[in-house]
Coordinates of C-alpha atoms in Angstrom, one line a residue:
X181 CA 0.6 16.8 -20.1
X182 CA 0.6 20.1 -18.2
X183 CA -2.1 22.7 -18.5
X184 CA -0.6 26.0 -17.4
X185 CA -4.0 27.8 -17.3
X186 CA -5.5 25.2 -14.9
X187 CA -2.5 25.3 -12.6
X188 CA -2.6 29.1 -12.6
X189 CA -6.4 29.1 -11.8
X190 CA -5.9 26.9 -8.7
X191 CA -2.8 28.9 -7.5
X192 CA -4.6 32.3 -8.0
X193 CA -7.7 31.1 -6.2
X194 CA -5.6 30.1 -3.1
X195 CA -3.4 33.2 -3.3
X196 CA -6.5 35.3 -3.0
X197 CA -7.3 33.7 0.4
X198 CA -5.8 35.0 3.6
X199 CA -4.0 33.4 6.5
X200 CA -5.9 33.0 9.7
X201 CA -3.4 32.4 12.6
X202 CA -1.3 34.7 14.8
X203 CA 0.9 37.3 13.1
X204 CA -0.1 35.9 9.7
X205 CA -3.8 36.6 10.0
X206 CA -5.1 38.8 7.3
X207 CA -1.9 38.4 5.2
X208 CA -2.6 37.1 1.6
X209 CA -1.8 33.4 1.3
X210 CA 1.0 33.7 -1.3
X211 CA 1.9 30.0 -1.6
X212 CA 5.4 29.2 -0.6
X213 CA 7.5 27.5 -3.3
X214 CA 6.9 23.9 -2.0
X215 CA 3.1 24.6 -1.8
X216 CA 3.0 26.3 -5.2
X217 CA 4.6 23.2 -6.8
X218 CA 2.1 20.8 -5.1
X219 CA -0.9 22.8 -6.2
X220 CA 0.4 23.4 -9.6
X221 CA 1.2 19.8 -10.2
X222 CA -2.1 18.4 -8.8
X223 CA -4.4 20.9 -10.7
X224 CA -2.2 21.5 -13.8
X225 CA -1.3 17.9 -14.7
X226 CA -4.1 16.6 -16.9
X227 CA -4.9 13.6 -19.1
X228 CA -5.6 13.9 -22.8
X229 CA -9.3 14.5 -22.1
X230 CA -8.4 17.5 -20.0
X231 CA -9.4 16.1 -16.7
X232 CA -6.9 15.9 -13.8
X233 CA -4.4 13.1 -13.9
X234 CA -4.0 12.8 -10.2
X235 CA -7.0 11.7 -8.0
X236 CA -5.0 11.1 -4.9
X237 CA -2.4 13.3 -3.3
X238 CA -0.4 12.2 -0.2
X239 CA 1.4 15.0 1.5
X240 CA 3.5 14.1 4.5
X241 CA 5.2 17.0 6.3
X242 CA 6.2 18.0 9.9
X243 CA 4.0 20.2 12.0
X244 CA 3.8 24.0 11.8
X245 CA 4.6 24.0 8.1
X246 CA 1.2 25.4 7.2
X247 CA -0.5 22.1 6.8
X248 CA -4.0 23.0 8.1
X249 CA -4.0 26.3 6.1
X250 CA -3.2 24.5 2.8
X251 CA -5.8 21.8 3.5
X252 CA -8.5 24.4 4.2
X253 CA -7.5 26.2 1.0
X254 CA -7.8 23.0 -1.1
X255 CA -11.2 22.3 0.5
X256 CA -12.5 25.7 -0.5
X257 CA -11.0 25.4 -4.0
X258 CA -12.7 22.1 -4.6
X259 CA -16.0 23.5 -3.2
X260 CA -16.1 26.9 -4.9
X261 CA -13.5 27.0 -7.6
X262 CA -13.4 23.7 -9.4
X263 CA -16.4 24.2 -11.7
X264 CA -18.3 21.2 -10.3
X265 CA -22.0 21.5 -9.9
X266 CA -23.3 20.0 -6.6
X267 CA -19.8 19.2 -5.4
X268 CA -19.6 17.3 -2.1
X269 CA -16.4 18.0 -0.3
X270 CA -15.7 16.3 3.0
X271 CA -13.1 17.0 5.7
X272 CA -12.2 13.9 7.6
X273 CA -10.0 13.2 10.6
X274 CA -9.7 10.8 13.5
X275 CA -12.6 12.6 15.3
X276 CA -14.9 15.5 14.8
X277 CA -12.8 17.9 16.8
X278 CA -9.7 17.1 14.7
X279 CA -11.7 17.5 11.5
X280 CA -13.0 20.8 12.7
X281 CA -9.5 22.3 12.9
X282 CA -9.3 22.6 9.1
X283 CA -13.0 23.5 8.8
X284 CA -12.6 26.4 11.3
X285 CA -9.6 27.7 9.2
X286 CA -11.8 27.5 6.1
X287 CA -14.5 29.5 7.9
X288 CA -12.1 32.2 8.8
X289 CA -10.8 32.3 5.3
X290 CA -14.3 32.8 4.0
X291 CA -14.9 35.6 6.5
X292 CA -11.9 37.5 5.2
X293 CA -12.8 37.1 1.5
X294 CA -15.8 39.3 0.6
X295 CA -16.4 37.5 -2.7
X296 CA -16.8 34.1 -0.9
X297 CA -18.6 35.5 2.1
X298 CA -21.5 36.7 0.1
X299 CA -21.8 33.4 -1.8
X300 CA -21.3 30.9 1.0
X301 CA -23.8 30.1 3.6
X302 CA -22.4 28.6 6.8
X303 CA -24.4 26.0 8.7
X304 CA -22.3 25.8 11.8
X305 CA -24.5 23.3 13.7
X306 CA -23.5 20.6 11.3
X307 CA -20.1 22.0 10.3
X308 CA -21.1 22.7 6.7
X309 CA -20.3 25.5 4.2
X310 CA -22.7 25.8 1.3
X311 CA -21.5 27.5 -1.9
X312 CA -24.8 28.7 -3.3
X313 CA -23.9 29.4 -7.0
X314 CA -23.3 25.7 -7.7
X315 CA -25.2 24.2 -4.7
X316 CA -21.9 22.6 -3.5
X317 CA -20.8 22.2 0.1
X318 CA -17.9 21.4 2.3
X319 CA -18.8 19.2 5.3
X320 CA -16.9 17.8 8.4
X321 CA -17.1 14.1 8.9
X322 CA -15.9 12.0 11.8
X323 CA -14.9 8.3 12.0
X324 CA -18.3 6.6 12.2
X325 CA -17.6 5.1 8.8
X326 CA -20.6 2.8 8.7
X327 CA -22.9 5.8 8.2
X328 CA -20.9 7.2 5.2
X329 CA -21.9 4.9 2.4
X330 CA -23.7 6.4 -0.5
X331 CA -21.9 9.7 -0.6
X332 CA -21.2 11.3 -4.0
X333 CA -17.7 12.6 -3.2
X334 CA -16.0 15.2 -5.3
X335 CA -13.2 15.7 -2.8
X336 CA -12.0 14.4 0.5
X337 CA -9.5 16.3 2.6
X338 CA -8.0 13.9 5.2
X339 CA -6.1 15.8 8.0
X340 CA -3.6 13.9 10.1
X341 CA -4.2 10.5 8.5
X342 CA -1.8 8.9 10.9
X343 CA -4.3 9.4 13.8
X344 CA -7.0 7.3 12.1
X345 CA -8.0 4.6 14.6
X346 CA -8.5 2.1 11.8
X347 CA -8.9 2.0 8.0
X348 CA -12.7 2.0 7.9
X349 CA -13.3 5.7 7.2
X350 CA -10.5 5.9 4.7
X351 CA -11.9 2.9 2.8
X352 CA -15.4 4.2 2.7
X353 CA -14.4 7.7 1.6
X354 CA -11.9 6.6 -1.1
X355 CA -13.1 3.2 -2.5
X356 CA -15.7 4.0 -5.2
X357 CA -17.2 7.1 -3.5
X358 CA -16.1 9.4 -6.3
X359 CA -17.0 7.1 -9.2
X360 CA -19.8 9.4 -10.3
X361 CA -17.4 12.4 -10.6
X362 CA -15.2 13.1 -13.6
X363 CA -12.2 14.2 -11.5
X364 CA -12.5 13.5 -7.8
X365 CA -9.6 14.4 -5.5
X366 CA -8.5 12.6 -2.3
X367 CA -6.1 15.0 -0.6
X368 CA -4.3 13.3 2.3
X369 CA -2.1 15.5 4.5
X370 CA -0.4 14.3 7.6
X371 CA 2.6 14.3 9.8
X372 CA 4.5 11.0 10.3
X373 CA 3.0 8.6 12.8
X374 CA 4.1 5.8 15.1
X375 CA 2.0 2.8 14.0
X376 CA 3.5 0.9 11.1
X377 CA 0.5 -1.3 10.8
X378 CA -1.8 1.7 10.1
X379 CA -3.6 2.9 7.0
X380 CA -1.3 6.0 7.0
X381 CA 1.8 3.9 7.0
X382 CA 0.4 1.9 4.2
X383 CA 0.0 5.1 2.2
X384 CA 3.4 6.3 3.3
X385 CA 4.9 3.0 1.9
X386 CA 3.0 3.4 -1.3
X387 CA 4.2 7.0 -1.7
X388 CA 7.8 6.0 -0.9
X389 CA 7.7 3.1 -3.4
X390 CA 6.5 5.5 -6.1
X391 CA 9.1 8.2 -5.3
X392 CA 11.8 5.6 -5.4
X393 CA 10.6 3.9 -8.6
X394 CA 9.5 0.6 -7.1
X395 CA 5.8 1.1 -8.0
X396 CA 4.1 3.0 -10.7
X397 CA 0.7 4.7 -10.2
X398 CA 0.0 7.6 -12.6
X399 CA -3.0 8.7 -10.5
X400 CA -1.1 9.0 -7.2
X401 CA 0.8 12.2 -6.3
X402 CA 3.3 11.6 -3.5
X403 CA 5.2 14.2 -1.5
X404 CA 7.2 13.4 1.7
X405 CA 9.2 16.0 3.6
X406 CA 11.4 14.3 6.2
X407 CA 14.8 12.7 6.8
X408 CA 15.9 9.1 6.8
X409 CA 15.7 7.1 10.0
X410 CA 19.5 7.0 10.3
X411 CA 20.0 10.7 9.5
X412 CA 21.5 12.9 12.2
X413 CA 18.5 14.5 13.9
X414 CA 20.6 17.1 15.6
X415 CA 22.1 18.5 12.3
X416 CA 20.3 21.8 11.4
X417 CA 20.8 21.1 7.7
X418 CA 18.5 18.2 8.1
X419 CA 15.9 20.4 9.8
X420 CA 15.7 22.5 6.6
X421 CA 15.4 19.3 4.5
X422 CA 12.4 18.2 6.5
X423 CA 10.8 21.6 7.0
X424 CA 10.3 23.5 3.8
X425 CA 8.6 26.4 5.7
X426 CA 11.5 26.8 8.2
X427 CA 12.3 30.5 8.7
X428 CA 9.0 31.3 7.1
X429 CA 6.1 30.0 9.2
X430 CA 8.5 28.3 11.6
X431 CA 11.0 30.1 13.8
X432 CA 14.2 28.1 13.9
X433 CA 14.9 29.2 17.5
X434 CA 11.8 27.3 18.5
X435 CA 13.1 24.2 16.8
X436 CA 16.4 24.7 18.5
X437 CA 14.7 24.9 21.9
X438 CA 12.7 21.8 21.2
X439 CA 15.9 20.0 20.1
X440 CA 17.8 21.0 23.2
X441 CA 15.0 19.8 25.4
X442 CA 14.9 16.4 23.5
X443 CA 18.6 16.0 24.0
X444 CA 18.1 16.2 27.7
X445 CA 15.1 13.9 27.9
X446 CA 15.1 10.6 26.0
X447 CA 11.3 10.5 26.1
X448 CA 11.2 13.7 24.0
X449 CA 13.6 12.6 21.4
X450 CA 11.1 10.5 19.4
X451 CA 8.5 13.2 19.7
X452 CA 10.9 15.7 18.2
X453 CA 11.9 13.3 15.4
X454 CA 8.3 12.5 14.6
X455 CA 6.7 15.9 14.7
X456 CA 9.7 18.1 13.7
X457 CA 11.5 15.9 11.3
X458 CA 8.8 13.6 10.1
X459 CA 10.4 10.3 11.0
X460 CA 8.2 7.3 11.7
X461 CA 9.3 6.4 15.2
X462 CA 7.8 3.8 17.5
X463 CA 7.5 4.9 21.1
X464 CA 9.1 7.2 23.5
X465 CA 11.7 4.7 24.7
X466 CA 12.3 1.7 22.4
X467 CA 14.4 -1.0 23.7
X468 CA 15.3 -3.1 20.7
X469 CA 17.4 -1.7 17.9
X470 CA 15.3 -2.9 15.1
X471 CA 17.8 -2.5 12.4
X472 CA 20.0 -4.9 14.3
X473 CA 17.1 -7.3 14.8
X474 CA 16.3 -7.2 11.1
X475 CA 20.0 -8.1 10.3
X476 CA 19.3 -11.4 12.0
X477 CA 16.6 -12.5 9.5
X478 CA 18.6 -15.3 7.8
X479 CA 16.5 -18.2 6.5
X480 CA 16.1 -21.3 8.6
X481 CA 16.2 -24.9 7.2
X482 CA 13.5 -26.7 9.2
X483 CA 14.5 -30.1 7.9
X484 CA 18.0 -29.7 9.4
X485 CA 16.4 -29.0 12.8
X486 CA 14.6 -32.3 13.1
X487 CA 15.8 -34.2 16.1
X488 CA 17.8 -31.3 17.5
X489 CA 17.7 -30.3 21.1
X490 CA 15.8 -27.1 21.8
X491 CA 14.1 -25.2 24.6
X492 CA 10.6 -23.7 24.7
X493 CA 9.1 -20.6 26.2
X494 CA 5.3 -20.5 26.7
X495 CA 3.4 -17.3 27.3
X496 CA -0.3 -18.0 27.6
X497 CA -1.3 -14.3 28.3
X498 CA -5.1 -14.1 28.5
X499 CA -7.4 -16.6 26.9
X500 CA -8.8 -13.8 24.6
X501 CA -5.4 -12.5 23.6
X502 CA -2.3 -13.9 21.8
X503 CA -0.7 -17.1 23.1
X504 CA 3.0 -17.5 22.1
X505 CA 5.2 -20.5 22.1
X506 CA 8.9 -20.0 21.0
X507 CA 11.5 -22.7 20.5
X508 CA 15.2 -21.8 20.8
X509 CA 17.8 -24.1 19.3
X510 CA 21.2 -23.5 20.9
X511 CA 24.4 -23.6 18.8
X512 CA 26.3 -26.9 18.8
X513 CA 29.6 -25.4 18.0
X514 CA 31.3 -22.0 17.7
X515 CA 30.2 -21.4 14.1
X516 CA 26.5 -21.9 14.7
X517 CA 24.0 -19.4 16.0
X518 CA 20.9 -19.5 18.2
X519 CA 17.9 -20.4 16.0
X520 CA 14.4 -19.1 17.0
X521 CA 11.1 -20.7 15.9
X522 CA 8.0 -18.8 17.1
X523 CA 4.4 -19.9 17.0
X524 CA 1.3 -17.8 17.8
X525 CA -2.4 -18.4 18.3
X526 CA -5.5 -16.2 18.6
X527 CA -9.2 -17.0 18.8
X528 CA -10.8 -17.3 15.3
X529 CA -14.2 -15.7 16.1
X530 CA -12.8 -12.3 17.3
X531 CA -9.9 -12.0 14.9
X532 CA -11.8 -9.6 12.6
X533 CA -12.8 -7.5 15.6
X534 CA -9.2 -7.4 16.7
X535 CA -8.0 -6.3 13.3
X536 CA -10.4 -3.3 13.4
X537 CA -9.8 -2.5 17.0
X538 CA -6.0 -2.9 17.2
X539 CA -5.4 -2.0 13.5
X540 CA -2.9 -4.9 13.4
X541 CA -3.0 -7.3 10.4
X542 CA -3.7 -10.5 12.2
X543 CA -5.9 -11.7 9.3
X544 CA -3.0 -11.2 6.8
X545 CA -0.6 -12.9 9.2
X546 CA -3.0 -15.8 9.5
X547 CA -3.3 -16.2 5.7
X548 CA 0.5 -16.1 5.5
X549 CA 0.8 -18.9 8.1
X550 CA 2.5 -16.8 10.8
X551 CA -0.5 -16.9 13.2
X552 CA -2.8 -19.9 13.9
X553 CA -6.4 -19.6 15.0
X554 CA -8.3 -21.8 17.4
X555 CA -12.1 -22.3 17.2
X556 CA -14.3 -20.1 19.3
X557 CA -13.9 -16.7 20.9
X558 CA -11.1 -17.7 23.4
X559 CA -7.8 -19.5 22.8
X560 CA -8.4 -23.2 22.8
X561 CA -5.5 -24.5 25.0
X562 CA -6.2 -28.1 24.0
X563 CA -5.4 -27.3 20.4
X564 CA -2.1 -25.7 21.5
X565 CA -1.2 -28.7 23.7
X566 CA -1.7 -31.0 20.8
X567 CA 0.4 -28.8 18.5
X568 CA 3.3 -28.7 21.1
X569 CA 3.0 -32.5 21.4
X570 CA 3.5 -32.8 17.6
X571 CA 6.5 -30.4 17.8
X572 CA 7.9 -32.7 20.5
X573 CA 7.8 -35.6 18.0
X574 CA 9.8 -33.5 15.5
X575 CA 12.3 -31.8 17.8
X576 CA 13.9 -32.8 21.0
X577 CA 12.3 -30.3 23.4
X578 CA 14.4 -30.5 26.6
X579 CA 12.4 -28.0 28.7
X580 CA 9.5 -25.7 28.4
X581 CA 9.6 -22.5 30.6
X582 CA 6.3 -20.9 31.4
X583 CA 4.9 -17.9 33.3
X584 CA 3.2 -19.2 36.4
X585 CA 0.1 -17.1 35.9
X586 CA -2.9 -18.9 34.6
X587 CA -1.0 -22.0 33.3
X588 CA -1.7 -24.6 35.9
X589 CA -4.0 -26.9 33.9
X590 CA -1.9 -26.7 30.7
X591 CA 1.3 -27.3 32.5
X592 CA -0.2 -30.5 34.1
X593 CA -1.3 -31.7 30.6
X594 CA 2.2 -31.0 29.1
X595 CA 3.8 -32.9 32.0
X596 CA 1.4 -35.7 31.3
X597 CA 2.8 -35.8 27.7
X598 CA 6.3 -36.3 29.0
X599 CA 7.6 -32.7 28.8
X600 CA 9.8 -31.2 31.4
X601 CA 8.1 -27.9 32.4
X602 CA 9.8 -25.2 34.4
X603 CA 8.1 -22.3 36.1
X604 CA 9.7 -19.0 35.2
X605 CA 9.3 -15.8 37.3
X606 CA 8.5 -12.5 35.6
X607 CA 10.5 -10.4 38.0
X608 CA 13.9 -8.8 37.6
X609 CA 15.8 -11.8 39.1
X610 CA 14.7 -14.2 36.4
X611 CA 14.0 -11.9 33.4
X612 CA 17.0 -9.5 33.5
X613 CA 19.9 -11.9 32.6
X614 CA 18.2 -13.5 29.5
X615 CA 16.7 -10.1 28.4
X616 CA 20.2 -8.6 28.3
X617 CA 21.6 -11.7 26.7
X618 CA 19.0 -11.4 23.9
X619 CA 20.2 -7.9 23.2
X620 CA 23.8 -9.0 23.2
X621 CA 23.1 -11.9 20.8
X622 CA 21.2 -9.6 18.5
X623 CA 23.9 -6.9 18.4
X624 CA 26.5 -9.6 17.7
X625 CA 24.3 -11.2 15.0
X626 CA 24.5 -14.5 16.8
X627 CA 20.7 -15.1 16.4
X628 CA 18.6 -16.3 13.5
X629 CA 14.8 -15.6 13.5
X630 CA 14.0 -15.8 9.7
X631 CA 12.2 -12.4 9.8
X632 CA 8.9 -13.6 11.3
X633 CA 6.7 -10.5 11.1
X634 CA 4.6 -11.2 14.2
X635 CA 7.7 -11.6 16.4
X636 CA 9.3 -8.6 14.8
X637 CA 6.2 -6.5 15.7
X638 CA 6.4 -7.7 19.3
X639 CA 10.1 -7.0 19.6
X640 CA 9.4 -3.5 18.3
X641 CA 6.8 -3.0 20.9
X642 CA 9.0 -3.7 23.9
X643 CA 9.4 -1.1 26.7
X644 CA 11.8 -2.3 29.5
X645 CA 11.6 -1.3 33.1
X646 CA 14.8 -0.7 35.1
X647 CA 15.4 -1.2 38.8
X648 CA 18.1 0.8 40.8
X649 CA 20.5 -2.1 40.5
X650 CA 20.5 -1.9 36.7
X651 CA 18.4 -5.0 36.1
X652 CA 15.8 -4.9 33.3
X653 CA 12.6 -6.7 32.3
X654 CA 10.0 -6.2 29.6
X655 CA 7.0 -4.2 30.8
X656 CA 3.7 -5.4 29.4
X657 CA 1.8 -2.5 30.8
X658 CA 4.0 0.2 29.3
X659 CA 4.8 -1.6 26.0
X660 CA 2.8 -0.1 23.1
X661 CA 1.3 -3.4 22.0
X662 CA 1.5 -7.2 22.5
X663 CA 4.9 -8.5 23.5
X664 CA 4.0 -12.1 24.3
X665 CA 6.3 -13.6 21.8
X666 CA 9.2 -11.6 23.0
X667 CA 8.6 -12.8 26.6
X668 CA 8.3 -16.4 25.4
X669 CA 11.6 -16.0 23.5
X670 CA 13.4 -14.6 26.6
X671 CA 12.2 -17.5 28.7
X672 CA 13.3 -20.1 26.1
X673 CA 16.6 -18.4 25.6
X674 CA 17.3 -18.5 29.3
X675 CA 16.7 -22.3 29.5
X676 CA 18.9 -22.8 26.4
X677 CA 21.8 -20.8 27.9
X678 CA 21.5 -22.3 31.4
X679 CA 21.5 -25.9 30.0
X680 CA 24.2 -25.4 27.4
X681 CA 26.9 -27.8 28.4
X682 CA 25.2 -27.7 31.8
X683 CA 27.1 -24.5 32.6
X684 CA 25.5 -21.1 32.8
X685 CA 27.0 -18.3 30.8
X686 CA 25.8 -16.0 33.6
X687 CA 28.0 -17.9 36.1
X688 CA 31.1 -17.8 33.8
X689 CA 31.1 -14.0 33.3
X690 CA 28.4 -12.5 35.4
X691 CA 25.4 -10.5 34.4
X692 CA 25.8 -8.1 31.4
X693 CA 24.8 -4.4 31.9
X694 CA 23.7 -2.9 28.6

């Protein structure tokens, strides 16, 4: 049900504040229509007992739409205008400096409001505003989550959730911290990010599922301003769809200038799309077209592969990182496709540390069977050798290609098991032809990988380096995250193609330039 008086109270409180930046400083807030709806819905929608229905609001919106000002206004409303005695309101971000952005806006708002200024005591040394009539406060917190247990939270304002290095602070501040309050509010406001394994993308997905009817959560209020991944990012109509404050707080000429610059520089395109249009992009220059990769996720019948010829690629990487082994089964006729079976290993002891450090769900993938762990805090190569030996009993592994670096002992052991092992250079000469062939097979949908999420993550991480002759190779240093499985796939694919009918496709038609 909707309580008009409660919605009006919240809207009036914020409208009595003043803006703090540039030409807008000193101008009454006067919520824009999109802001007015958000505040009205959150504070006016109540349960039968009169308390707020929504305890979490997720607001995703491009930059320069007044995000920090709205967050600061909500923080002050929850501190001073919500009728809660001893309210604890926290401003959180990826670090103290980021969290201070909203806090500093709130301080300036207080300075411009005589009624608040005489009732609020600022304690700037610890970034706290104390509202004396109810002994409430608004306090900045940074990401040292382990120190935040035991807080009695009335509200949390998370600014730029996409920049959180892991989920620790979010979990501490939102899981049970407001249980002692009758109507706590977790106000999450952010632009789109780049990490689809982050806590922010998790919330983005939940918000999207609720908006599209796939999930129901009556306590969660989702708002996403942006455009679809496939929408025309150069169409000005789409700019207005993504930016509800365009031509109000945002000068369209500045957006046009940013767009023109992005058209001339591929590295700026994704920055424009992320920050101006709120699209979840991956990195400045992404090699693989992931929608094409995803179209190759047909299921694989493992029983039918038994005894078939295949070729392996082995990327040992570092002993403390991911080791990847990929099998490629070449087609036996014109109707079949290349089939890809990937396997991954990480050390068991440091998996939880890696999940927190990298904010990549290795633990979930391990439970799902997509990653295997080896005992200890380094990858146990003997375990992998035994596993490959067992695969050799199931499939006819003709060759195993490997990166020469750091693989001497394992190669000798595999040779001792009867495998044919081939050294594979990581330079342009060896890597360029199969890398281009992988793209061609993906675009033509002549590849099947069964949607393995670890391999998909690695394919999405690839950054390629080019030489003056037009050759390419995956660049581990510039790629955003691990790409070991992609490298192993490229090596295995090369051996499969070169040995197919003992003729090389590269010799038949030359090297492709994509």
